[in-house]
Amino acid sequence: MAIARADITGLVLAGGRGTRMGGIDKGLQLFQGEALAAHAVRRLRPQVGRVLVNANRNFPAYEALGVPVVADSLPDHPGPLAGMLSGLEHCATPWLLTVPCDTPRFPPDLAARLAAALADGGDHARIAMASAPEVGPDGLTVLRRQPVFCLLHVELRDSLQCFIEDGGRKVGAWTAQHGAVTVPFDRPGDAPDAFFNANTPADLQALEHP
């Protein structure tokens, strides 16, 4: 069955330590005059029924974006999976769509295409993940999974919590346990830089001045 927009909660993952950004709060870094997280919230809003932000510091700044802010429920902020778990814990809809705060140009039809893939996958499909073209070291273009661009069912919350408590940290390792459907974003007309993320100050400069 089709997944309705109202049945999806969007979650902007902004709770990381920003290690490659020098420890600064990545979601609050400016891109085109606005915080990266603000771009993500605005891009998510028309795609989902409700939006949340996962953050672990600078709460007033994130609350000023006009959406609920949820912190990790686990100590030490052990990566994006902790943010995804927090999102599932606060999700009031059957489905949660996660996006990172540092990729302001992600596709405007991300939710619709992931949801369509899950609907086509049958009753047991519970996770869909984006993939996008990327030029490898050999110069060849390959489809690379984008594991934090993920649509998942709330019934997976206990599975995710157990995975993290057992020491798991890789999104792809956990989603592989549930047979995630991979959705390619390589159609004609898909923006080639839609999944380009600002991990470093240089990346952010590249986004600002392509």
Coordinates of N, CA and C in Angstrom, one line a residue:
M1 N 0.8 -1.2 0.0 CA 0.0 0.0 0.0 C 0.9 1.3 0.0
A2 N 0.3 2.3 -0.6 CA 1.1 3.6 -0.7 C 1.3 4.2 0.7
I3 N 2.4 4.8 0.9 CA 2.6 5.5 2.2 C 2.3 7.0 2.0
A4 N 1.4 7.5 2.8 CA 0.9 8.9 2.7 C 2.0 9.8 3.3
R5 N 2.0 11.0 2.8 CA 2.9 12.0 3.3 C 2.7 12.2 4.8
A6 N 1.4 12.2 5.2 CA 1.0 12.5 6.6 C 1.5 11.4 7.6
D7 N 1.9 10.2 7.0 CA 2.4 9.1 7.8 C 3.9 9.1 8.0
I8 N 4.5 10.2 7.5 CA 6.0 10.2 7.6 C 6.4 11.4 8.4
T9 N 7.3 11.2 9.4 CA 7.9 12.3 10.1 C 9.3 12.4 9.6
G10 N 9.7 13.7 9.3 CA 11.1 13.9 8.9 C 12.0 14.3 10.0
L11 N 13.2 13.8 10.0 CA 14.2 14.1 11.1 C 15.5 14.6 10.5
V12 N 15.8 15.8 10.9 CA 17.1 16.4 10.5 C 18.2 16.0 11.5
L13 N 19.2 15.3 11.1 CA 20.2 14.8 12.0 C 21.3 15.9 12.2
A14 N 21.3 16.6 13.4 CA 22.2 17.6 13.6 C 22.9 17.5 15.0
G15 N 23.0 16.2 15.5 CA 23.5 16.0 16.8 C 24.9 15.5 16.9
G16 N 25.6 15.5 15.7 CA 27.0 15.0 15.7 C 27.9 15.9 16.4
R17 N 29.2 15.5 16.5 CA 30.2 16.3 17.1 C 30.9 17.2 16.2
G18 N 30.7 17.1 14.9 CA 31.3 18.0 13.9 C 32.8 17.9 13.9
T19 N 33.3 16.7 14.1 CA 34.8 16.5 14.2 C 35.5 17.0 13.0
R20 N 35.1 16.7 11.8 CA 35.8 17.2 10.6 C 35.5 18.6 10.3
M21 N 34.6 19.3 11.1 CA 34.4 20.7 11.0 C 35.2 21.4 12.1
G22 N 36.1 20.7 12.8 CA 36.8 21.3 13.9 C 36.1 21.3 15.2
G23 N 35.0 20.5 15.3 CA 34.2 20.4 16.5 C 33.1 21.5 16.7
I24 N 32.9 22.3 15.6 CA 31.8 23.3 15.7 C 30.5 22.6 15.3
D25 N 29.4 23.3 15.7 CA 28.1 22.7 15.4 C 27.8 22.9 14.0
K26 N 27.9 21.8 13.2 CA 27.8 21.8 11.8 C 26.4 22.3 11.3
G27 N 25.4 21.9 12.0 CA 24.0 22.3 11.5 C 23.8 23.8 11.6
L28 N 24.6 24.6 12.3 CA 24.4 26.0 12.5 C 25.3 26.8 11.6
Q29 N 26.2 26.1 10.8 CA 27.1 26.8 9.9 C 26.3 27.4 8.7
L30 N 26.7 28.6 8.3 CA 25.9 29.3 7.3 C 26.1 28.8 5.9
F31 N 25.0 28.7 5.1 CA 25.1 28.4 3.7 C 24.1 29.4 3.1
Q32 N 24.5 30.2 2.2 CA 23.6 31.2 1.5 C 22.9 32.0 2.6
G33 N 23.6 32.4 3.7 CA 23.1 33.3 4.7 C 22.2 32.6 5.7
E34 N 22.0 31.3 5.6 CA 21.1 30.6 6.6 C 21.9 29.4 7.1
A35 N 21.5 29.0 8.3 CA 22.1 27.7 8.9 C 21.7 26.6 8.0
L36 N 22.7 25.6 7.9 CA 22.5 24.4 7.1 C 21.2 23.7 7.5
A37 N 21.0 23.6 8.8 CA 19.8 22.9 9.3 C 18.5 23.6 8.9
A38 N 18.5 24.9 8.7 CA 17.4 25.6 8.3 C 17.0 25.2 6.8
H39 N 18.0 25.1 6.0 CA 17.8 24.6 4.6 C 17.2 23.2 4.7
A40 N 17.7 22.3 5.5 CA 17.2 21.0 5.6 C 15.7 20.9 6.0
V41 N 15.4 21.7 7.1 CA 14.0 21.8 7.6 C 13.1 22.3 6.5
R42 N 13.5 23.3 5.8 CA 12.6 23.9 4.7 C 12.4 22.9 3.6
R43 N 13.5 22.1 3.3 CA 13.4 21.2 2.2 C 12.5 20.0 2.5
L44 N 12.5 19.6 3.8 CA 11.7 18.5 4.3 C 10.3 18.8 4.4
R45 N 9.9 20.0 4.9 CA 8.6 20.3 5.2 C 7.5 19.9 4.2
P46 N 7.7 20.2 2.9 CA 6.6 19.9 2.0 C 6.6 18.4 1.7
Q47 N 7.6 17.6 2.1 CA 7.6 16.2 1.8 C 7.0 15.3 2.8
V48 N 6.9 15.8 4.1 CA 6.4 14.9 5.2 C 5.3 15.6 6.0
G49 N 4.8 14.9 6.9 CA 3.7 15.4 7.7 C 4.2 16.3 8.9
R50 N 5.4 16.0 9.4 CA 5.9 16.7 10.6 C 7.4 16.6 10.5
V51 N 8.1 17.6 11.1 CA 9.6 17.7 11.1 C 10.1 17.8 12.5
L52 N 11.2 17.0 12.8 CA 11.9 17.1 14.0 C 13.4 17.4 13.7
V53 N 14.1 18.0 14.7 CA 15.5 18.1 14.6 C 16.2 17.4 15.7
N54 N 17.2 16.6 15.4 CA 18.0 15.9 16.5 C 19.2 16.8 16.7
A55 N 19.4 17.3 17.9 CA 20.5 18.1 18.3 C 20.9 17.8 19.7
N56 N 22.2 18.1 20.0 CA 22.7 17.8 21.4 C 23.4 19.0 22.0
R57 N 23.3 20.2 21.4 CA 23.8 21.4 21.9 C 23.1 22.6 21.2
N58 N 23.3 23.8 21.7 CA 22.8 25.0 21.1 C 21.3 24.9 20.8
F59 N 20.6 24.3 21.8 CA 19.1 24.1 21.7 C 18.3 25.3 21.3
P60 N 18.5 26.5 21.9 CA 17.7 27.6 21.5 C 17.8 28.0 20.0
A61 N 19.0 27.8 19.4 CA 19.2 28.1 18.0 C 18.4 27.1 17.1
Y62 N 18.4 25.9 17.5 CA 17.6 24.9 16.7 C 16.1 25.1 17.0
E63 N 15.7 25.4 18.2 CA 14.3 25.6 18.5 C 13.8 26.8 17.7
A64 N 14.7 27.8 17.4 CA 14.3 28.9 16.6 C 13.9 28.6 15.1
L65 N 14.2 27.4 14.7 CA 13.8 26.9 13.4 C 12.3 26.6 13.3
G66 N 11.7 26.5 14.5 CA 10.2 26.3 14.5 C 9.7 24.9 14.5
V67 N 10.6 24.0 14.8 CA 10.2 22.6 14.9 C 10.7 22.0 16.2
P68 N 10.1 20.9 16.7 CA 10.6 20.3 17.9 C 12.0 19.8 17.8
V69 N 12.8 19.9 18.9 CA 14.2 19.5 18.9 C 14.3 18.3 19.9
V70 N 14.9 17.2 19.5 CA 15.0 16.0 20.3 C 16.5 15.7 20.4
A71 N 17.0 15.4 21.7 CA 18.4 15.1 21.9 C 18.5 13.5 21.9
D72 N 19.8 13.1 21.7 CA 20.1 11.7 21.9 C 19.6 11.2 23.2
S73 N 19.0 10.0 23.3 CA 18.7 9.3 24.5 C 19.9 8.5 25.1
L74 N 20.9 8.3 24.3 CA 22.1 7.6 24.7 C 23.2 8.6 25.0
P75 N 24.1 8.2 25.9 CA 25.2 9.1 26.3 C 26.3 9.1 25.2
D76 N 27.1 10.2 25.2 CA 28.3 10.3 24.4 C 28.0 10.5 22.9
H77 N 26.8 10.6 22.5 CA 26.4 10.9 21.1 C 27.2 10.0 20.1
P78 N 26.9 8.7 20.1 CA 27.6 7.7 19.3 C 27.2 7.7 17.9
G79 N 27.2 8.8 17.2 CA 27.0 8.8 15.8 C 25.5 8.9 15.3
P80 N 25.3 8.9 14.0 CA 23.9 9.1 13.5 C 22.9 8.1 13.9
L81 N 23.3 6.9 14.2 CA 22.3 5.9 14.7 C 21.7 6.3 16.0
A82 N 22.4 7.0 16.8 CA 21.8 7.5 18.1 C 20.7 8.5 17.8
G83 N 21.0 9.4 16.8 CA 20.0 10.4 16.4 C 18.8 9.7 15.8
M84 N 19.0 8.7 14.9 CA 17.9 8.0 14.4 C 17.0 7.3 15.4
L85 N 17.7 6.8 16.5 CA 17.0 6.1 17.6 C 16.1 7.2 18.3
S86 N 16.7 8.3 18.6 CA 15.9 9.4 19.2 C 14.7 9.8 18.4
G87 N 14.9 9.9 17.0 CA 13.8 10.2 16.2 C 12.7 9.1 16.2
L88 N 13.1 7.9 16.3 CA 12.1 6.8 16.4 C 11.3 6.8 17.7
E89 N 12.1 7.2 18.7 CA 11.4 7.3 20.1 C 10.4 8.5 20.2
H90 N 10.6 9.5 19.3 CA 9.7 10.6 19.3 C 8.8 10.7 18.1
C91 N 8.8 9.7 17.3 CA 8.0 9.6 16.1 C 6.6 9.2 16.4
A92 N 5.6 10.1 16.0 CA 4.2 9.8 16.2 C 3.5 9.3 14.9
T93 N 4.3 9.0 13.9 CA 3.8 8.4 12.7 C 4.4 7.1 12.4
P94 N 3.8 6.3 11.5 CA 4.4 4.9 11.2 C 5.8 5.0 10.6
W95 N 6.2 6.1 10.0 CA 7.4 6.1 9.2 C 8.3 7.3 9.6
L96 N 9.6 7.1 9.6 CA 10.5 8.2 9.9 C 11.5 8.3 8.7
L97 N 11.7 9.6 8.2 CA 12.6 9.8 7.1 C 13.8 10.7 7.7
T98 N 15.0 10.1 7.6 CA 16.1 10.8 8.2 C 17.0 11.5 7.1
V99 N 17.4 12.7 7.4 CA 18.4 13.4 6.5 C 19.4 14.0 7.3
P100 N 20.7 14.2 6.8 CA 21.7 14.9 7.6 C 21.5 16.4 7.4
C101 N 22.1 17.1 8.4 CA 21.9 18.6 8.4 C 22.9 19.2 7.4
D102 N 23.8 18.5 6.8 CA 24.9 19.1 6.0 C 24.7 18.9 4.5
T103 N 23.5 18.6 4.1 CA 23.3 18.3 2.6 C 22.1 19.1 2.2
P104 N 22.3 20.4 2.0 CA 21.1 21.3 1.8 C 20.4 21.1 0.5
R105 N 21.0 20.4 -0.5 CA 20.3 20.3 -1.8 C 19.7 18.9 -2.0
F106 N 19.4 18.1 -1.0 CA 18.9 16.8 -1.2 C 17.6 16.9 -2.0
P107 N 17.2 15.8 -2.7 CA 16.1 15.9 -3.6 C 14.8 16.3 -3.0
P108 N 14.0 17.2 -3.7 CA 12.7 17.6 -3.2 C 11.7 16.4 -3.3
D109 N 12.0 15.4 -4.0 CA 11.1 14.2 -4.1 C 11.7 13.0 -3.3
L110 N 12.6 13.3 -2.4 CA 13.2 12.2 -1.7 C 12.2 11.3 -1.0
A111 N 11.3 11.8 -0.2 CA 10.3 11.0 0.5 C 9.4 10.3 -0.4
A112 N 8.9 10.9 -1.5 CA 8.0 10.2 -2.4 C 8.7 9.0 -3.0
R113 N 9.9 9.1 -3.5 CA 10.6 8.0 -4.2 C 10.9 6.9 -3.2
L114 N 11.4 7.2 -2.0 CA 11.7 6.2 -1.1 C 10.4 5.5 -0.7
A115 N 9.3 6.2 -0.4 CA 8.0 5.6 -0.1 C 7.5 4.8 -1.2
A116 N 7.6 5.2 -2.4 CA 7.2 4.4 -3.6 C 7.9 3.1 -3.6
A117 N 9.2 3.1 -3.4 CA 10.0 1.9 -3.4 C 9.6 0.9 -2.3
L118 N 9.2 1.4 -1.1 CA 8.8 0.5 -0.1 C 7.4 0.0 -0.4
A119 N 6.5 0.8 -1.0 CA 5.2 0.2 -1.4 C 5.4 -0.9 -2.4
D120 N 6.3 -0.7 -3.3 CA 6.6 -1.8 -4.3 C 7.2 -3.0 -3.7
G121 N 7.9 -2.8 -2.6 CA 8.6 -3.9 -2.0 C 7.8 -4.9 -1.2
G122 N 6.5 -4.6 -1.1 CA 5.6 -5.6 -0.4 C 5.5 -5.2 1.1
D123 N 4.7 -6.1 1.8 CA 4.3 -5.8 3.2 C 5.5 -5.9 4.1
H124 N 6.6 -6.6 3.8 CA 7.7 -6.8 4.7 C 8.8 -5.8 4.5
A125 N 8.7 -4.9 3.5 CA 9.7 -3.9 3.3 C 9.6 -2.8 4.4
R126 N 10.7 -2.6 5.1 CA 10.6 -1.7 6.3 C 11.7 -0.6 6.2
I127 N 12.6 -0.6 5.3 CA 13.7 0.4 5.2 C 14.0 0.7 3.7
A128 N 14.0 1.9 3.3 CA 14.5 2.3 2.0 C 15.6 3.3 2.1
M129 N 16.6 3.2 1.3 CA 17.8 4.0 1.4 C 18.1 4.6 0.0
A130 N 18.5 5.8 0.0 CA 18.9 6.5 -1.3 C 20.3 6.0 -1.7
S131 N 20.5 6.0 -3.0 CA 21.9 5.9 -3.6 C 22.0 6.9 -4.7
A132 N 23.2 7.3 -5.0 CA 23.4 8.4 -5.9 C 24.7 8.2 -6.7
P133 N 24.9 8.7 -7.9 CA 26.1 8.5 -8.7 C 27.3 9.2 -8.0
E134 N 28.4 8.6 -8.1 CA 29.6 9.2 -7.6 C 30.8 8.7 -8.4
V135 N 31.7 9.6 -8.8 CA 32.9 9.3 -9.5 C 33.9 8.7 -8.6
G136 N 34.3 7.4 -8.9 CA 35.3 6.7 -8.1 C 36.7 7.1 -8.5
P137 N 37.7 6.6 -7.7 CA 39.2 6.9 -8.0 C 39.6 6.5 -9.4
D138 N 38.9 5.6 -10.0 CA 39.3 5.1 -11.3 C 38.6 6.0 -12.4
G139 N 37.9 7.0 -12.0 CA 37.2 7.8 -13.0 C 35.8 7.3 -13.4
L140 N 35.5 6.1 -13.0 CA 34.2 5.5 -13.3 C 33.1 6.0 -12.4
T141 N 31.9 6.2 -12.9 CA 30.8 6.6 -12.1 C 30.0 5.4 -11.6
V142 N 29.8 5.3 -10.3 CA 29.1 4.2 -9.6 C 28.0 4.7 -8.7
L143 N 27.0 3.9 -8.4 CA 26.0 4.3 -7.5 C 26.5 4.0 -6.1
R144 N 26.5 5.0 -5.2 CA 27.0 4.8 -3.9 C 25.8 5.0 -2.9
R145 N 25.6 4.1 -2.0 CA 24.6 4.3 -1.0 C 24.7 5.5 -0.1
Q146 N 23.6 6.1 0.2 CA 23.6 7.3 1.1 C 22.8 6.9 2.4
P147 N 23.5 6.2 3.3 CA 22.8 5.5 4.4 C 22.0 6.4 5.3
V148 N 22.4 7.7 5.5 CA 21.6 8.5 6.4 C 20.4 9.1 5.7
F149 N 20.2 8.9 4.4 CA 19.0 9.3 3.7 C 18.1 8.0 3.7
C150 N 17.3 7.9 4.8 CA 16.7 6.6 5.1 C 15.3 6.8 5.5
L151 N 14.4 6.0 4.9 CA 13.0 5.9 5.3 C 12.8 4.6 6.0
L152 N 12.4 4.6 7.3 CA 12.2 3.4 8.1 C 11.0 3.4 8.9
H153 N 10.5 2.2 9.3 CA 9.3 2.0 10.0 C 9.6 2.1 11.5
V154 N 8.7 2.6 12.3 CA 8.9 2.8 13.7 C 9.0 1.5 14.5
E155 N 8.5 0.4 13.9 CA 8.6 -0.9 14.6 C 10.1 -1.4 14.7
L156 N 11.0 -0.7 14.0 CA 12.4 -1.1 14.1 C 13.2 -0.5 15.2
R157 N 12.5 0.3 16.0 CA 13.1 1.0 17.2 C 13.9 0.0 18.1
D158 N 13.2 -1.0 18.5 CA 13.9 -2.0 19.4 C 15.1 -2.6 18.8
S159 N 15.0 -3.0 17.5 CA 16.1 -3.6 16.8 C 17.3 -2.6 16.8
L160 N 17.0 -1.3 16.5 CA 18.1 -0.3 16.5 C 18.7 -0.1 17.8
Q161 N 17.9 -0.1 18.9 CA 18.5 0.1 20.2 C 19.4 -1.0 20.6
C162 N 19.0 -2.3 20.3 CA 19.8 -3.4 20.6 C 21.1 -3.4 19.8
F163 N 21.0 -3.0 18.6 CA 22.2 -2.9 17.7 C 23.2 -1.9 18.3
I164 N 22.8 -0.8 18.7 CA 23.6 0.2 19.3 C 24.2 -0.2 20.7
E165 N 23.4 -0.8 21.5 CA 23.8 -1.3 22.8 C 24.8 -2.4 22.7
D166 N 24.8 -3.1 21.6 CA 25.8 -4.2 21.3 C 27.1 -3.6 20.7
G167 N 27.2 -2.3 20.5 CA 28.4 -1.7 20.0 C 28.3 -1.3 18.5
G168 N 27.2 -1.5 17.9 CA 27.1 -1.2 16.5 C 27.0 0.3 16.3
R169 N 27.7 0.8 15.2 CA 27.8 2.2 14.9 C 27.5 2.5 13.5
K170 N 27.6 1.5 12.6 CA 27.5 1.8 11.2 C 26.0 1.7 10.7
V171 N 25.5 2.7 10.1 CA 24.1 2.7 9.6 C 23.9 1.5 8.6
G172 N 24.8 1.4 7.7 CA 24.7 0.3 6.7 C 24.7 -1.1 7.3
A173 N 25.4 -1.3 8.3 CA 25.5 -2.6 8.9 C 24.1 -2.9 9.6
W174 N 23.5 -1.9 10.2 CA 22.2 -2.2 10.8 C 21.1 -2.4 9.7
T175 N 21.1 -1.5 8.7 CA 20.0 -1.6 7.7 C 20.1 -2.9 6.9
A176 N 21.4 -3.4 6.8 CA 21.5 -4.7 6.0 C 20.9 -5.8 6.7
Q177 N 20.7 -5.7 8.0 CA 20.0 -6.8 8.8 C 18.5 -6.9 8.4
H178 N 18.0 -5.8 7.8 CA 16.6 -5.7 7.5 C 16.3 -5.7 6.1
G179 N 17.3 -6.0 5.2 CA 17.1 -6.0 3.8 C 16.6 -4.7 3.2
A180 N 17.4 -3.7 3.5 CA 17.0 -2.3 3.0 C 16.9 -2.3 1.5
V181 N 15.8 -1.6 1.0 CA 15.6 -1.4 -0.4 C 16.5 -0.2 -0.8
T182 N 17.3 -0.3 -1.8 CA 18.1 0.8 -2.3 C 17.4 1.5 -3.5
V183 N 17.3 2.8 -3.4 CA 16.6 3.6 -4.4 C 17.6 4.5 -5.1
P184 N 17.9 4.3 -6.4 CA 18.8 5.1 -7.1 C 18.2 6.5 -7.5
F185 N 19.0 7.5 -7.3 CA 18.6 8.9 -7.7 C 19.5 9.3 -8.9
D186 N 19.3 8.6 -10.0 CA 20.2 8.8 -11.2 C 19.3 9.0 -12.4
R187 N 18.1 9.5 -12.3 CA 17.3 9.8 -13.4 C 17.8 11.0 -14.2
P188 N 17.5 11.1 -15.5 CA 17.7 12.4 -16.1 C 17.0 13.5 -15.4
G189 N 17.6 14.6 -15.1 CA 17.0 15.7 -14.4 C 17.3 15.7 -12.9
D190 N 17.8 14.6 -12.4 CA 18.3 14.5 -11.0 C 19.5 15.4 -10.8
A191 N 19.6 16.3 -9.9 CA 20.7 17.1 -9.7 C 21.9 16.3 -9.3
P192 N 23.1 16.5 -10.0 CA 24.2 15.6 -9.8 C 24.9 15.9 -8.4
D193 N 24.6 17.1 -7.8 CA 25.2 17.4 -6.5 C 24.2 17.3 -5.4
A194 N 23.1 16.6 -5.6 CA 22.0 16.6 -4.6 C 22.4 16.1 -3.3
F195 N 23.4 15.1 -3.3 CA 23.8 14.5 -2.1 C 25.2 14.9 -1.6
F196 N 25.7 16.0 -2.2 CA 26.9 16.6 -1.7 C 26.8 17.1 -0.3
N197 N 27.7 16.7 0.6 CA 27.5 17.1 2.0 C 28.8 17.9 2.4
A198 N 28.5 18.8 3.3 CA 29.6 19.7 3.8 C 30.2 19.1 5.1
N199 N 31.1 18.2 5.0 CA 31.8 17.5 6.1 C 32.9 18.4 6.7
T200 N 33.5 19.3 5.9 CA 34.6 20.1 6.3 C 34.4 21.5 5.9
P201 N 35.1 22.5 6.4 CA 35.0 23.9 5.9 C 35.2 24.0 4.4
A202 N 36.1 23.2 3.9 CA 36.4 23.3 2.4 C 35.1 22.8 1.7
D203 N 34.5 21.8 2.2 CA 33.3 21.3 1.5 C 32.2 22.4 1.5
L204 N 32.1 23.1 2.7 CA 31.1 24.1 2.8 C 31.4 25.3 1.8
Q205 N 32.7 25.6 1.6 CA 33.1 26.6 0.6 C 32.7 26.1 -0.8
A206 N 32.9 24.8 -1.0 CA 32.6 24.3 -2.4 C 31.1 24.4 -2.6
L207 N 30.3 24.2 -1.6 CA 28.8 24.3 -1.8 C 28.5 25.7 -2.1
E208 N 29.1 26.6 -1.3 CA 28.7 28.1 -1.5 C 29.2 28.6 -2.8
H209 N 30.4 28.2 -3.3 CA 31.0 28.7 -4.5 C 31.4 27.6 -5.4
P210 N 30.4 26.9 -6.0 CA 30.7 25.8 -6.9 C 31.5 26.2 -8.1

